[in-house]
């Protein structure tokens, strides 16, 4: 799958976001090594701490379907002027499963940049930290 195709799947998720409070929709698309893609959108809640981000939605869907150690790339996009990067909680959740995950960060004009989770989250705490 091309980077553009993965980003487009994430952009398709923006319309599914439930964001009555922040008005900040985010979409995500997580690519697995076998070509399977799991998408997600952010889902807000009146009890703000119960809100779930798009990238965690995609990750939890993937794990619930049996994927755990085969994540290749994640596109995260938003209707914003800057590139949409994952929050700290999402960085931690993603690091648990794929510390070297490639990221595509998109903005409202459908442009995106490439980076990696390890660049955004150096010295992350994960399963190997417990050894």
C-alpha positions as YAML, in Angstrom:
chain: A
units: angstrom
residues:
- id: 1
  name: UNK
  ca: [0.00, 0.00, 0.00]
- id: 2
  name: UNK
  ca: [1.30, 3.44, -0.86]
- id: 3
  name: UNK
  ca: [1.71, 6.15, 1.73]
- id: 4
  name: UNK
  ca: [-0.91, 8.24, -0.08]
- id: 5
  name: UNK
  ca: [-3.44, 5.39, -0.03]
- id: 6
  name: UNK
  ca: [-2.91, 4.85, 3.71]
- id: 7
  name: UNK
  ca: [-3.21, 8.57, 4.41]
- id: 8
  name: UNK
  ca: [-6.40, 8.71, 2.32]
- id: 9
  name: UNK
  ca: [-7.94, 5.95, 4.46]
- id: 10
  name: UNK
  ca: [-7.14, 8.05, 7.53]
- id: 11
  name: UNK
  ca: [-8.66, 11.17, 5.92]
- id: 12
  name: UNK
  ca: [-11.82, 9.14, 5.20]
- id: 13
  name: UNK
  ca: [-12.19, 8.61, 8.95]
- id: 14
  name: UNK
  ca: [-12.41, 12.32, 9.77]
- id: 15
  name: UNK
  ca: [-16.12, 12.35, 8.97]
- id: 16
  name: UNK
  ca: [-16.72, 9.53, 11.45]
- id: 17
  name: UNK
  ca: [-15.14, 11.31, 14.40]
- id: 18
  name: UNK
  ca: [-17.41, 12.14, 17.32]
- id: 19
  name: UNK
  ca: [-16.06, 15.50, 18.48]
- id: 20
  name: UNK
  ca: [-18.89, 17.64, 19.93]
- id: 21
  name: UNK
  ca: [-16.57, 19.26, 22.49]
- id: 22
  name: UNK
  ca: [-13.22, 19.93, 20.82]
- id: 23
  name: UNK
  ca: [-14.51, 20.12, 17.23]
- id: 24
  name: UNK
  ca: [-11.11, 18.57, 16.33]
- id: 25
  name: UNK
  ca: [-11.64, 15.43, 14.21]
- id: 26
  name: UNK
  ca: [-8.73, 13.04, 13.81]
- id: 27
  name: UNK
  ca: [-8.49, 9.98, 11.58]
- id: 28
  name: UNK
  ca: [-6.00, 7.12, 11.64]
- id: 29
  name: UNK
  ca: [-5.11, 4.10, 9.53]
- id: 30
  name: UNK
  ca: [-2.77, 1.39, 10.84]
- id: 31
  name: UNK
  ca: [-1.05, -0.90, 8.33]
- id: 32
  name: UNK
  ca: [-0.02, -4.43, 9.32]
- id: 33
  name: UNK
  ca: [2.72, -6.47, 7.65]
- id: 34
  name: UNK
  ca: [0.16, -8.73, 5.93]
- id: 35
  name: UNK
  ca: [-1.53, -5.71, 4.30]
- id: 36
  name: UNK
  ca: [-4.47, -5.54, 6.70]
- id: 37
  name: UNK
  ca: [-5.45, -1.99, 7.62]
- id: 38
  name: UNK
  ca: [-7.32, -0.94, 10.75]
- id: 39
  name: UNK
  ca: [-8.86, 2.51, 10.78]
- id: 40
  name: UNK
  ca: [-9.95, 4.69, 13.65]
- id: 41
  name: UNK
  ca: [-11.38, 8.06, 14.58]
- id: 42
  name: UNK
  ca: [-11.44, 9.97, 17.82]
- id: 43
  name: UNK
  ca: [-14.49, 9.52, 20.01]
- id: 44
  name: UNK
  ca: [-15.04, 12.16, 22.68]
- id: 45
  name: UNK
  ca: [-17.02, 11.84, 25.87]
- id: 46
  name: UNK
  ca: [-18.59, 14.37, 28.23]
- id: 47
  name: UNK
  ca: [-16.29, 12.88, 30.89]
- id: 48
  name: UNK
  ca: [-13.22, 14.10, 29.00]
- id: 49
  name: UNK
  ca: [-10.87, 11.46, 30.40]
- id: 50
  name: UNK
  ca: [-12.96, 8.79, 28.72]
- id: 51
  name: UNK
  ca: [-12.21, 10.17, 25.26]
- id: 52
  name: UNK
  ca: [-10.25, 7.87, 22.94]
- id: 53
  name: UNK
  ca: [-7.95, 9.11, 20.18]
- id: 54
  name: UNK
  ca: [-8.10, 7.91, 16.59]
- id: 55
  name: UNK
  ca: [-4.76, 6.13, 16.69]
- id: 56
  name: UNK
  ca: [-5.65, 4.24, 19.87]
- id: 57
  name: UNK
  ca: [-8.99, 3.27, 18.30]
- id: 58
  name: UNK
  ca: [-7.15, 1.75, 15.31]
- id: 59
  name: UNK
  ca: [-4.61, 0.05, 17.58]
- id: 60
  name: UNK
  ca: [-7.24, -1.48, 19.87]
- id: 61
  name: UNK
  ca: [-9.22, -2.73, 16.86]
- id: 62
  name: UNK
  ca: [-6.06, -4.38, 15.50]
- id: 63
  name: UNK
  ca: [-5.12, -6.01, 18.80]
- id: 64
  name: UNK
  ca: [-8.68, -7.25, 19.31]
- id: 65
  name: UNK
  ca: [-8.44, -8.96, 15.92]
- id: 66
  name: UNK
  ca: [-5.21, -10.77, 16.82]
- id: 67
  name: UNK
  ca: [-2.52, -8.40, 15.52]
- id: 68
  name: UNK
  ca: [0.18, -7.55, 18.02]
- id: 69
  name: UNK
  ca: [3.68, -7.52, 16.59]
- id: 70
  name: UNK
  ca: [3.24, -6.79, 12.91]
- id: 71
  name: UNK
  ca: [2.50, -3.06, 12.73]
- id: 72
  name: UNK
  ca: [4.34, -1.34, 9.88]
- id: 73
  name: UNK
  ca: [2.97, 2.16, 9.42]
- id: 74
  name: UNK
  ca: [0.37, 4.49, 10.88]
- id: 75
  name: UNK
  ca: [-1.22, 7.52, 9.24]
- id: 76
  name: UNK
  ca: [-2.67, 10.15, 11.60]
- id: 77
  name: UNK
  ca: [-4.48, 13.11, 10.08]
- id: 78
  name: UNK
  ca: [-6.47, 16.09, 11.27]
- id: 79
  name: UNK
  ca: [-8.34, 19.14, 10.05]
- id: 80
  name: UNK
  ca: [-5.57, 21.43, 11.25]
- id: 81
  name: UNK
  ca: [-2.93, 23.68, 9.74]
- id: 82
  name: UNK
  ca: [-0.04, 21.81, 11.36]
- id: 83
  name: UNK
  ca: [0.82, 18.13, 10.96]
- id: 84
  name: UNK
  ca: [-1.25, 16.02, 13.35]
- id: 85
  name: UNK
  ca: [1.04, 14.20, 15.80]
- id: 86
  name: UNK
  ca: [-0.02, 11.66, 18.43]
- id: 87
  name: UNK
  ca: [-0.52, 12.76, 22.02]
- id: 88
  name: UNK
  ca: [1.60, 11.35, 24.84]
- id: 89
  name: UNK
  ca: [-0.91, 8.63, 25.77]
- id: 90
  name: UNK
  ca: [-1.03, 7.44, 22.16]
- id: 91
  name: UNK
  ca: [2.76, 7.47, 21.87]
- id: 92
  name: UNK
  ca: [2.92, 5.23, 24.94]
- id: 93
  name: UNK
  ca: [0.25, 2.81, 23.66]
- id: 94
  name: UNK
  ca: [1.86, 2.56, 20.22]
- id: 95
  name: UNK
  ca: [5.32, 2.05, 21.74]
- id: 96
  name: UNK
  ca: [4.04, -1.00, 23.60]
- id: 97
  name: UNK
  ca: [3.55, -2.81, 20.29]
- id: 98
  name: UNK
  ca: [5.77, -1.07, 17.71]
- id: 99
  name: UNK
  ca: [8.57, 1.15, 19.01]
- id: 100
  name: UNK
  ca: [9.95, 1.61, 15.47]
- id: 101
  name: UNK
  ca: [6.61, 2.29, 13.82]
- id: 102
  name: UNK
  ca: [6.73, 4.56, 10.77]
- id: 103
  name: UNK
  ca: [4.31, 7.52, 11.00]
- id: 104
  name: UNK
  ca: [2.61, 9.65, 8.39]
- id: 105
  name: UNK
  ca: [1.37, 12.89, 9.95]
- id: 106
  name: UNK
  ca: [-1.21, 14.77, 7.87]
- id: 107
  name: UNK
  ca: [-2.84, 18.17, 7.93]
- id: 108
  name: UNK
  ca: [-6.01, 19.69, 6.46]
- id: 109
  name: UNK
  ca: [-4.51, 20.35, 3.00]
- id: 110
  name: UNK
  ca: [-3.91, 16.56, 2.69]
- id: 111
  name: UNK
  ca: [-0.15, 16.99, 2.77]
- id: 112
  name: UNK
  ca: [1.76, 14.75, 5.15]
- id: 113
  name: UNK
  ca: [5.26, 14.20, 6.48]
- id: 114
  name: UNK
  ca: [7.01, 10.97, 7.42]
- id: 115
  name: UNK
  ca: [8.65, 10.36, 10.76]
- id: 116
  name: UNK
  ca: [8.92, 7.51, 13.23]
- id: 117
  name: UNK
  ca: [7.57, 6.80, 16.67]
- id: 118
  name: UNK
  ca: [11.11, 6.42, 17.97]
- id: 119
  name: UNK
  ca: [11.88, 9.97, 16.76]
- id: 120
  name: UNK
  ca: [8.80, 11.36, 18.53]
- id: 121
  name: UNK
  ca: [9.24, 9.23, 21.64]
- id: 122
  name: UNK
  ca: [12.95, 8.72, 22.36]
- id: 123
  name: UNK
  ca: [13.83, 6.49, 25.28]
- id: 124
  name: UNK
  ca: [10.22, 5.27, 25.48]
- id: 125
  name: UNK
  ca: [9.12, 2.89, 28.22]
- id: 126
  name: UNK
  ca: [7.98, -0.49, 26.93]
- id: 127
  name: UNK
  ca: [8.04, -4.22, 27.63]
- id: 128
  name: UNK
  ca: [11.84, -4.39, 27.30]
- id: 129
  name: UNK
  ca: [12.12, -1.76, 30.04]
- id: 130
  name: UNK
  ca: [10.81, -4.32, 32.53]
- id: 131
  name: UNK
  ca: [13.67, -6.80, 31.96]
...
